[in-house]
PDB file of C-alpha atoms in Angstrom:
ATOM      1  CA  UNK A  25       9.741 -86.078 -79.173  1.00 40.00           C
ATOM      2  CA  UNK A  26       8.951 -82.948 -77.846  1.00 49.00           C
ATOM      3  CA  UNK A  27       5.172 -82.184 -76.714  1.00 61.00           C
ATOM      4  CA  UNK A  28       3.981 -79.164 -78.615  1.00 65.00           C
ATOM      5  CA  UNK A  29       2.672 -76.755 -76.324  1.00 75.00           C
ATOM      6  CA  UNK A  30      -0.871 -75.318 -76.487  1.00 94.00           C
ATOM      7  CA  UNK A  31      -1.220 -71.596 -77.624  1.00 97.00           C
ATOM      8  CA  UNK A  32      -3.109 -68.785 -76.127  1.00 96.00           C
ATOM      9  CA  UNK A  33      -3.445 -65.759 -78.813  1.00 97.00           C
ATOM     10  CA  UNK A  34      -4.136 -62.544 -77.669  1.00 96.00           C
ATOM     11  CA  UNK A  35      -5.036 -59.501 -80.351  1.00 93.00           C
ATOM     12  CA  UNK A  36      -7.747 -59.588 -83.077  1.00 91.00           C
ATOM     13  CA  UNK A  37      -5.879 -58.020 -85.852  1.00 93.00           C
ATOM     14  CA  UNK A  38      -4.522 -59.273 -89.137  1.00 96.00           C
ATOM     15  CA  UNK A  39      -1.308 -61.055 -87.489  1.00 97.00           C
ATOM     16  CA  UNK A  40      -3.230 -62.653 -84.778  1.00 96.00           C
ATOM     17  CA  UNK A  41      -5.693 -63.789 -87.816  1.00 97.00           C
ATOM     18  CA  UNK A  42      -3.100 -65.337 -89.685  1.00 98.00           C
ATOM     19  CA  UNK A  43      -1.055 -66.873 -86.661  1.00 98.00           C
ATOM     20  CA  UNK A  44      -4.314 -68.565 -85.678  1.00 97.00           C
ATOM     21  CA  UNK A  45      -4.893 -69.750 -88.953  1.00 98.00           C
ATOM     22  CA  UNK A  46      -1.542 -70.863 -89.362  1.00 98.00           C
ATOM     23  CA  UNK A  47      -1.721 -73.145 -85.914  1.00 97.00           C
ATOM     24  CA  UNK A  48      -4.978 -74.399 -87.115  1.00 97.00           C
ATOM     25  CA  UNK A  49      -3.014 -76.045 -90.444  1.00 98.00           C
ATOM     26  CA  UNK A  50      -0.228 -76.848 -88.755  1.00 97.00           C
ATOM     27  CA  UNK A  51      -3.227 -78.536 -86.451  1.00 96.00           C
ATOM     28  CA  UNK A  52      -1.356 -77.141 -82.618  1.00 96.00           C
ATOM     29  CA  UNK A  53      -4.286 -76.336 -80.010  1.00 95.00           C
ATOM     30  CA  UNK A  54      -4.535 -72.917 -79.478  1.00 96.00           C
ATOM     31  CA  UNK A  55      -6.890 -70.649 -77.782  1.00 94.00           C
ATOM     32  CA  UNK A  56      -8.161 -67.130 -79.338  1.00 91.00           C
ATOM     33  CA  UNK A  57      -8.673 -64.796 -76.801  1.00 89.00           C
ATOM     34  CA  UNK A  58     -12.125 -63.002 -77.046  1.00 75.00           C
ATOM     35  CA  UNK A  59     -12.070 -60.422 -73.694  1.00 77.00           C
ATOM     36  CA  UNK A  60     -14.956 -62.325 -72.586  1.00 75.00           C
ATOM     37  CA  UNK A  61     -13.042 -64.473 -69.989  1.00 80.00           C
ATOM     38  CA  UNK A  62     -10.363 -63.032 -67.956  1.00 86.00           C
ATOM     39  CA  UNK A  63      -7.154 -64.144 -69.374  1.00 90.00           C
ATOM     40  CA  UNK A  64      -5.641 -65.353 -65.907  1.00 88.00           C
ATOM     41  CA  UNK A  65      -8.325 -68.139 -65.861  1.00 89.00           C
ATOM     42  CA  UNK A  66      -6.459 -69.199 -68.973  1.00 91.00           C
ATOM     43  CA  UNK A  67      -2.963 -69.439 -68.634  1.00 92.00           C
ATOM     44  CA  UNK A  68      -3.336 -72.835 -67.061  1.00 91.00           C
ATOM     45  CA  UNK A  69      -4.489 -73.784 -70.194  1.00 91.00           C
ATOM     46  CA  UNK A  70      -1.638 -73.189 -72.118  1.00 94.00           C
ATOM     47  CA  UNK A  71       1.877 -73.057 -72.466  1.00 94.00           C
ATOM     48  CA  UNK A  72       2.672 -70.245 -74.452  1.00 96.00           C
ATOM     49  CA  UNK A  73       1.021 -66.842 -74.654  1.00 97.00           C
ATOM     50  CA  UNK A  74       1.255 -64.957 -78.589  1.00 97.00           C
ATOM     51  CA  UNK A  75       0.698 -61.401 -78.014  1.00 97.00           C
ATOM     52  CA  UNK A  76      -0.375 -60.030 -81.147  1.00 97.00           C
ATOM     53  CA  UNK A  77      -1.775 -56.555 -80.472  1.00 95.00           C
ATOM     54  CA  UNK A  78      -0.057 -53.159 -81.735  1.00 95.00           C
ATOM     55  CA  UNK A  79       3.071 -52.105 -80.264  1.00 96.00           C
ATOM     56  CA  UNK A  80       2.300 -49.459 -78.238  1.00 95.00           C
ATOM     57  CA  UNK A  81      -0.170 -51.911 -76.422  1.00 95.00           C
ATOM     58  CA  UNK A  82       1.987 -54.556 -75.863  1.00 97.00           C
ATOM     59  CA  UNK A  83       3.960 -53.516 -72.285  1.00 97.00           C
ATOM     60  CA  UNK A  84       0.223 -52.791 -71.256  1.00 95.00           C
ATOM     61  CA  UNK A  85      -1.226 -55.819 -72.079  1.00 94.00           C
ATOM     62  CA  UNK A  86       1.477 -57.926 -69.919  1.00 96.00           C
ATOM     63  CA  UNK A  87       1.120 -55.306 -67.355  1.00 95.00           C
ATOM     64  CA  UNK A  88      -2.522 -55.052 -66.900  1.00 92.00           C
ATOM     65  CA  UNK A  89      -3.167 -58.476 -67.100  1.00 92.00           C
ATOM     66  CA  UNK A  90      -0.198 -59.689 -64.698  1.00 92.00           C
ATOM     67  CA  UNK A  91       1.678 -62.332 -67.077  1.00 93.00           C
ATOM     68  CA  UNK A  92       4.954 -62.166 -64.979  1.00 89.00           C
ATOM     69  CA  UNK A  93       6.198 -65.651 -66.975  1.00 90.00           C
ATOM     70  CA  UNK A  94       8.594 -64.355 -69.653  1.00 91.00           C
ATOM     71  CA  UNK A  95       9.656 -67.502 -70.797  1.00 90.00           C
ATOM     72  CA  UNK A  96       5.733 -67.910 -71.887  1.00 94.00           C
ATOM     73  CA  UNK A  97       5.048 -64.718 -73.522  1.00 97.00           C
ATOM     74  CA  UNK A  98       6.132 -64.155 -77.028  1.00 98.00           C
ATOM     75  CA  UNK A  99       5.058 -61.118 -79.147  1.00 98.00           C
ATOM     76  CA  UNK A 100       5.343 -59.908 -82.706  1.00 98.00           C
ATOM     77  CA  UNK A 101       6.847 -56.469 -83.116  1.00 97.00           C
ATOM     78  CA  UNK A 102       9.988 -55.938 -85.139  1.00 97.00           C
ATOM     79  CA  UNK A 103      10.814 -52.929 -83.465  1.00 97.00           C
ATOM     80  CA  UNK A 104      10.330 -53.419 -79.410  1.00 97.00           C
ATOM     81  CA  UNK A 105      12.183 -54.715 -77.240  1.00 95.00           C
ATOM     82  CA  UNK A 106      11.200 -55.123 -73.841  1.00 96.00           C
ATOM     83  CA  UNK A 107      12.304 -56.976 -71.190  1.00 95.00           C
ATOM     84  CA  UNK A 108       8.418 -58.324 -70.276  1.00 96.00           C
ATOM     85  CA  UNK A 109       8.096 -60.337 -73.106  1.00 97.00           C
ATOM     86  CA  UNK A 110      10.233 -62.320 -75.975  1.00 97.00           C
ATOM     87  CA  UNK A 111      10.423 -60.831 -79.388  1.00 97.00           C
ATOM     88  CA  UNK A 112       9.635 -63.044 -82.752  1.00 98.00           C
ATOM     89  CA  UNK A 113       8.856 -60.981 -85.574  1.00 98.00           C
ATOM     90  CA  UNK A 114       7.446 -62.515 -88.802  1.00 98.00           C
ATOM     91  CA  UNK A 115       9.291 -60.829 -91.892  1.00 98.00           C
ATOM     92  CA  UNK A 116       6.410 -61.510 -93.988  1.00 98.00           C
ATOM     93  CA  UNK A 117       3.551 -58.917 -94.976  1.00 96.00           C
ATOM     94  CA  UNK A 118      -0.024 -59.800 -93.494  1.00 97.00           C
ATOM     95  CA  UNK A 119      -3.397 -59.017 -95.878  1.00 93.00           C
ATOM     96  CA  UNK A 120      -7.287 -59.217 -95.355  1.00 94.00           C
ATOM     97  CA  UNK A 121      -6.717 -62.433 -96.478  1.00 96.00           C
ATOM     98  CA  UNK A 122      -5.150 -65.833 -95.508  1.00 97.00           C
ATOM     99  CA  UNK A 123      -2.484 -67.500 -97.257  1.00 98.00           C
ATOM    100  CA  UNK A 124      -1.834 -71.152 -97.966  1.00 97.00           C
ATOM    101  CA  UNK A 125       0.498 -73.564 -95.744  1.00 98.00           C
ATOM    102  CA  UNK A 126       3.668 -73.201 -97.910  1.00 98.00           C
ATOM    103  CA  UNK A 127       3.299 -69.762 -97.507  1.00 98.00           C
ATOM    104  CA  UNK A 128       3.211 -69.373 -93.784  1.00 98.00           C
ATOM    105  CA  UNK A 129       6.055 -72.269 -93.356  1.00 98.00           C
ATOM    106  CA  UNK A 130       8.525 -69.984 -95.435  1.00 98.00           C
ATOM    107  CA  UNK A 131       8.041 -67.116 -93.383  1.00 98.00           C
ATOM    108  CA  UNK A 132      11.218 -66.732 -91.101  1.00 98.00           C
ATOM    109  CA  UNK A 133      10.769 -65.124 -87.600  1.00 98.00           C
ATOM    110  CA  UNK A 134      13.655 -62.405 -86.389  1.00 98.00           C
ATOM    111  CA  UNK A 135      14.256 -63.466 -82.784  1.00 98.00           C
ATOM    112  CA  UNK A 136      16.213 -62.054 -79.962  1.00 97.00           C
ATOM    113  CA  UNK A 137      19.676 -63.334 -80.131  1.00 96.00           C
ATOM    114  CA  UNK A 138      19.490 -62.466 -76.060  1.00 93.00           C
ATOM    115  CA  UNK A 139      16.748 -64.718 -75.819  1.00 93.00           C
ATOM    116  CA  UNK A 140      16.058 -68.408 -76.329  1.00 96.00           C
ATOM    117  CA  UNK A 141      16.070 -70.315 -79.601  1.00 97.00           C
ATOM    118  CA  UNK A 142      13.144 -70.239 -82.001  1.00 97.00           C
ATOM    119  CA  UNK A 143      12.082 -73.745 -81.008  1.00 95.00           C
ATOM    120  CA  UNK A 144      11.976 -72.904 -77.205  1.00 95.00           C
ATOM    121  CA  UNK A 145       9.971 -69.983 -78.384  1.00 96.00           C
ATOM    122  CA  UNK A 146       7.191 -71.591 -80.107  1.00 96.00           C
ATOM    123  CA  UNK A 147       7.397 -75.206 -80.188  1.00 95.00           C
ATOM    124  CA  UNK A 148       5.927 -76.977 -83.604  1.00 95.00           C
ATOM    125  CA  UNK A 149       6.576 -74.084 -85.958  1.00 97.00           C
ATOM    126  CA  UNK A 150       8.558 -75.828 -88.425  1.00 97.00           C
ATOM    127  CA  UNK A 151       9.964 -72.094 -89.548  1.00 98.00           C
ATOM    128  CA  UNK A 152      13.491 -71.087 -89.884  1.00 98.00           C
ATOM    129  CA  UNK A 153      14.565 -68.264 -87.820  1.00 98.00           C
ATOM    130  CA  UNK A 154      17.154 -65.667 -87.620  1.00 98.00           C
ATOM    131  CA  UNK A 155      18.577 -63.793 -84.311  1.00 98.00           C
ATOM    132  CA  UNK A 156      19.332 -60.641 -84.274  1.00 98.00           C
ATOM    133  CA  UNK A 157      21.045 -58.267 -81.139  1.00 97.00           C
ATOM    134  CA  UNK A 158      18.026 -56.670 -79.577  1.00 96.00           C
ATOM    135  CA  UNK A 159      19.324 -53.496 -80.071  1.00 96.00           C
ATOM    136  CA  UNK A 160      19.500 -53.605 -83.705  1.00 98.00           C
ATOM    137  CA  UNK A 161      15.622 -54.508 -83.800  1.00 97.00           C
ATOM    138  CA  UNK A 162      14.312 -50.626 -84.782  1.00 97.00           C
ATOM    139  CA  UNK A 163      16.523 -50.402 -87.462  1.00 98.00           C
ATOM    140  CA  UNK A 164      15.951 -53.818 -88.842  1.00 98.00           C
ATOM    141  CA  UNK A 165      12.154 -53.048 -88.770  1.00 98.00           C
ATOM    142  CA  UNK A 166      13.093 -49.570 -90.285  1.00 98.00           C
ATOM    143  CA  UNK A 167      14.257 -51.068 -93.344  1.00 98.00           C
ATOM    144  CA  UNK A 168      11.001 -53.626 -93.397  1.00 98.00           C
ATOM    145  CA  UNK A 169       8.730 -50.472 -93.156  1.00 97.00           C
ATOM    146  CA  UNK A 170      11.082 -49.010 -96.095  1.00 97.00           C
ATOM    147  CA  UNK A 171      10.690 -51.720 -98.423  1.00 96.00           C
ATOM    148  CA  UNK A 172       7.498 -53.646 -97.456  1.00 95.00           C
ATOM    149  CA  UNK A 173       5.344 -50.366 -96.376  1.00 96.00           C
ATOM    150  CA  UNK A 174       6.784 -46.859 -98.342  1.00 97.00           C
ATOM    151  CA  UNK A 175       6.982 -49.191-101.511  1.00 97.00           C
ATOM    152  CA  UNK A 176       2.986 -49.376-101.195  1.00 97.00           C
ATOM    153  CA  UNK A 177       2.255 -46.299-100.902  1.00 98.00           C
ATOM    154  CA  UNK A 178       4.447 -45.210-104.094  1.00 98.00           C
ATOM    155  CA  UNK A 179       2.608 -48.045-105.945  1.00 97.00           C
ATOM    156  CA  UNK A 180      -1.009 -46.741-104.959  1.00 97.00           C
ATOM    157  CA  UNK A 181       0.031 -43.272-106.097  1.00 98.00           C
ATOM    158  CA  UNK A 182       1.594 -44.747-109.193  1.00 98.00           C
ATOM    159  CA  UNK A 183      -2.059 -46.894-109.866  1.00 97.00           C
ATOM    160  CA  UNK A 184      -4.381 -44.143-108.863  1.00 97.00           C
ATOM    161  CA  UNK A 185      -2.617 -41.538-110.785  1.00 97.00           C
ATOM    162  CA  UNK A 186      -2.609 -43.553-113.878  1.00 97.00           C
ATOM    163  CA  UNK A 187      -6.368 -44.138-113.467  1.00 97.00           C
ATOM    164  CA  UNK A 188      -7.055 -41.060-112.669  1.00 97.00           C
ATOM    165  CA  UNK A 189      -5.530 -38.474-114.994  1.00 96.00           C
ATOM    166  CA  UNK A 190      -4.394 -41.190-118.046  1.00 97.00           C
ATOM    167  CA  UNK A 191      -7.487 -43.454-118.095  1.00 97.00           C
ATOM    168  CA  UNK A 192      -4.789 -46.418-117.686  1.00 98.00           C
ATOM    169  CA  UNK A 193      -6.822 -49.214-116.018  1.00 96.00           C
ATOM    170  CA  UNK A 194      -4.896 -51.290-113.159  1.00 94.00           C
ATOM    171  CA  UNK A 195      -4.746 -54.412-115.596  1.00 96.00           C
ATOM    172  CA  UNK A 196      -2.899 -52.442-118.286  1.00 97.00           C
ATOM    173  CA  UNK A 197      -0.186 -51.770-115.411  1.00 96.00           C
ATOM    174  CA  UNK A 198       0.371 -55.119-113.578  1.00 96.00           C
ATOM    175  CA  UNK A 199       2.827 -56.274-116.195  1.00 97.00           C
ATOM    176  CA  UNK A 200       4.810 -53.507-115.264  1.00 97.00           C
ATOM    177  CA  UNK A 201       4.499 -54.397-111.817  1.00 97.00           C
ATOM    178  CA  UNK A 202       5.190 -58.065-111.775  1.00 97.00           C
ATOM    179  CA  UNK A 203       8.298 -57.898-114.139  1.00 97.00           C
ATOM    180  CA  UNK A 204       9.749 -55.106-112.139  1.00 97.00           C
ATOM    181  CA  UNK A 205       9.082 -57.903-109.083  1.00 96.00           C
ATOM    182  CA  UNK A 206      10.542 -60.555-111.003  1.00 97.00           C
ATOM    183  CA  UNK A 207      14.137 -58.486-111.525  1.00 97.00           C
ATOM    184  CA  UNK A 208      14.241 -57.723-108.394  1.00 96.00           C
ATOM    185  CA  UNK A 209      14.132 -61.079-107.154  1.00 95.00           C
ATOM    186  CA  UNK A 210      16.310 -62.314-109.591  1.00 96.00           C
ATOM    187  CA  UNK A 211      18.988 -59.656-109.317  1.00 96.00           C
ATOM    188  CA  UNK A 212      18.517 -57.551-106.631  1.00 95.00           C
ATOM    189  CA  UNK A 213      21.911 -55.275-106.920  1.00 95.00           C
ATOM    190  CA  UNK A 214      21.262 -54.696-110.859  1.00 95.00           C
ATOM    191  CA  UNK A 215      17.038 -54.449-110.760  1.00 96.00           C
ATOM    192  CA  UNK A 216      17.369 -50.174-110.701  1.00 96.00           C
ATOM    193  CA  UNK A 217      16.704 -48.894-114.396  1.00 96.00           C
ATOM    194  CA  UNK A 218      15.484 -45.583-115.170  1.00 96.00           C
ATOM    195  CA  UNK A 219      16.996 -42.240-114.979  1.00 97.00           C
ATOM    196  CA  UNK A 220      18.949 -42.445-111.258  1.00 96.00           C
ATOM    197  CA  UNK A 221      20.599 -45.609-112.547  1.00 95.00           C
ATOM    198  CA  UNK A 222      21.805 -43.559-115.595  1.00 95.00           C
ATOM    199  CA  UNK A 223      22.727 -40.849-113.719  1.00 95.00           C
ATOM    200  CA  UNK A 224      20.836 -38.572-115.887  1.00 96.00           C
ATOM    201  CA  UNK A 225      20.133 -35.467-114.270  1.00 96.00           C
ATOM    202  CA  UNK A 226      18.439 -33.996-116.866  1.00 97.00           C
ATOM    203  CA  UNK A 227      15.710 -36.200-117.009  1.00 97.00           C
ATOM    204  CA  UNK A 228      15.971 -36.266-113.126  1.00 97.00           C
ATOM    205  CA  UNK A 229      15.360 -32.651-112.664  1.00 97.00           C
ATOM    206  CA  UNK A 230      12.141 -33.079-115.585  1.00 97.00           C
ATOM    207  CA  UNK A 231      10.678 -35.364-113.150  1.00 98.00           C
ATOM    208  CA  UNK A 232      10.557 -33.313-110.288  1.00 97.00           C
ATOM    209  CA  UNK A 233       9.532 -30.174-111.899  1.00 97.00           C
ATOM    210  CA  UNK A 234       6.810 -31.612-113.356  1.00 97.00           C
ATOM    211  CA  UNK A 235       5.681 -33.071-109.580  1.00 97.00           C
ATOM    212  CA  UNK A 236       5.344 -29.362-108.624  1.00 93.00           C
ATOM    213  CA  UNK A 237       3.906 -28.876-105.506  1.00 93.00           C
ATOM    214  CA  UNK A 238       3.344 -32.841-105.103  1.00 97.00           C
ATOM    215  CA  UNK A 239       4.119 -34.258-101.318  1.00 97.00           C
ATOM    216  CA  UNK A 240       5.903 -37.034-104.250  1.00 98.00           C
ATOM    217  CA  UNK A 241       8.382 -34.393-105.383  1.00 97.00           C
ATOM    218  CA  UNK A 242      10.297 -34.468-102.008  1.00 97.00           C
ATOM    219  CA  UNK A 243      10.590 -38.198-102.195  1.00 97.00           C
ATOM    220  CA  UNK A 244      11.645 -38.284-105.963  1.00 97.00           C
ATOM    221  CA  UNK A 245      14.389 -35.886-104.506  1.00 96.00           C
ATOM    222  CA  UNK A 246      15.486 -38.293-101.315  1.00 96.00           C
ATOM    223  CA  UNK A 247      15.688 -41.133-103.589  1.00 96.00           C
ATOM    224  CA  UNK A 248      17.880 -39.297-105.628  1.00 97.00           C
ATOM    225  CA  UNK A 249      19.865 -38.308-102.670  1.00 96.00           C
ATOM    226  CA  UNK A 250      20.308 -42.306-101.596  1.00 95.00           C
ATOM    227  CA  UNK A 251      22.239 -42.310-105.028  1.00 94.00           C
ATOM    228  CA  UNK A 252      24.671 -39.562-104.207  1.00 94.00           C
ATOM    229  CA  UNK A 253      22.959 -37.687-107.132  1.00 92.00           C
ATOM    230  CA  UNK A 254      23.471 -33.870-106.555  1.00 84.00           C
ATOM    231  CA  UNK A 255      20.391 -31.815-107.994  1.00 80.00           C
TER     232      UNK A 255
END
């Protein structure tokens, strides 16, 4: 049986909050990193090194603090790719909060298909994996920002709008929500109802004009665009 490594965890943020949480049910030693102690005087401590910090931060990181052993340093952007460090991005969507064990074990991780399997990456992860060509990464993690991030943000308008101008509490609106969760899941390629799945332009160009001046109005139009829909 393989040994399973210990961990060293570098970043305070929500993914390094959840990735230590997750090695802590999954019951692997790990260290948390807390800029106190220099992190040279703990690399002989561990096997692997999990740099969760933002991506602009990460080539400085390995740079300022001299980790020169690739094959130990793993970190967690979709969209780098560097040749100081091994990419493993979780396609899963971090909150304040933690999640449960079945949660974290069905998160795949989007490796490197240049680089070493998922279990030479981080040993004891029982998660499945998927490699991608390293080139590919930005636009993979372009289309995770797309559906994951943007869909957010049109939600939030959609719930502070209705709150705001209709009176229509949250609760009132989260049958809407899940159900329109719930197709998609089920039926991804068939889930788009509403106007641009009609093809009715008439109701399309209603929308807009009554967005006015609205940042929204420009993104009702691009969706309508991704249709082939000319208005």
């Amino acid at each position: 049986m393989r040994q399973v490594p210990k961990y060293l965890i570098l970043g305070s943020g929500r993914v390094a909050r959840h990735m230590s949480y997750y090695l802590s049910l999954l019951e692997i030693p790990f260290i948390q990193w807390d800029k106190k102690e220099p992190i040279q005087f703990l690399l002989p401590k561990v096997d692997r090194v999990l740099i969760a910090v933002s991506d602009s931060a990460i080539e400085k990181v390995i740079s300022e603090n001299n980790l020169r052993d690739r094959s130990k340093l793993i970190h967690f952007s979709g969209a780098l790719v560097t040749d100081l460090a091994f990419g493993a991005h979780p396609l899963m969507t971090f909150g304040n909060g933690v999640y449960d064990f079945n949660t974290y074990k069905s998160i795949p991780f989007i490796i490197e298909q240049e680089g070493p399997d998922f279990s030479e990456l981080m040993p004891g992860l029982p998660n499945a994996s998927y490699k991608i060509a390293r080139e590919l990464k930005p636009f993979y993690h372009s289309l995770c920002v797309l559906s994951g991030n943007f869909t957010i943000l049109l939600w939030q308008k959609f719930f502070g709008e209705m709150k705001e101008k209709f009176g229509i509490p949250q609760e009132a609106i989260k049958p809407f929500l899940h159900q329109t969760l719930i197709n998609l899941e089920k039926n991804p390629e068939s889930a788009l109802t509403g106007p641009l799945s009609r093809k009715d332009l008439e109701t399309i160009e209603k929308n807009i004009t009554a967005l006015a001046s609205d940042p929204y109005a420009d993104v009702y139009r691009s969706f309508v665009k991704t249709q082939g829909l000319d208005i």
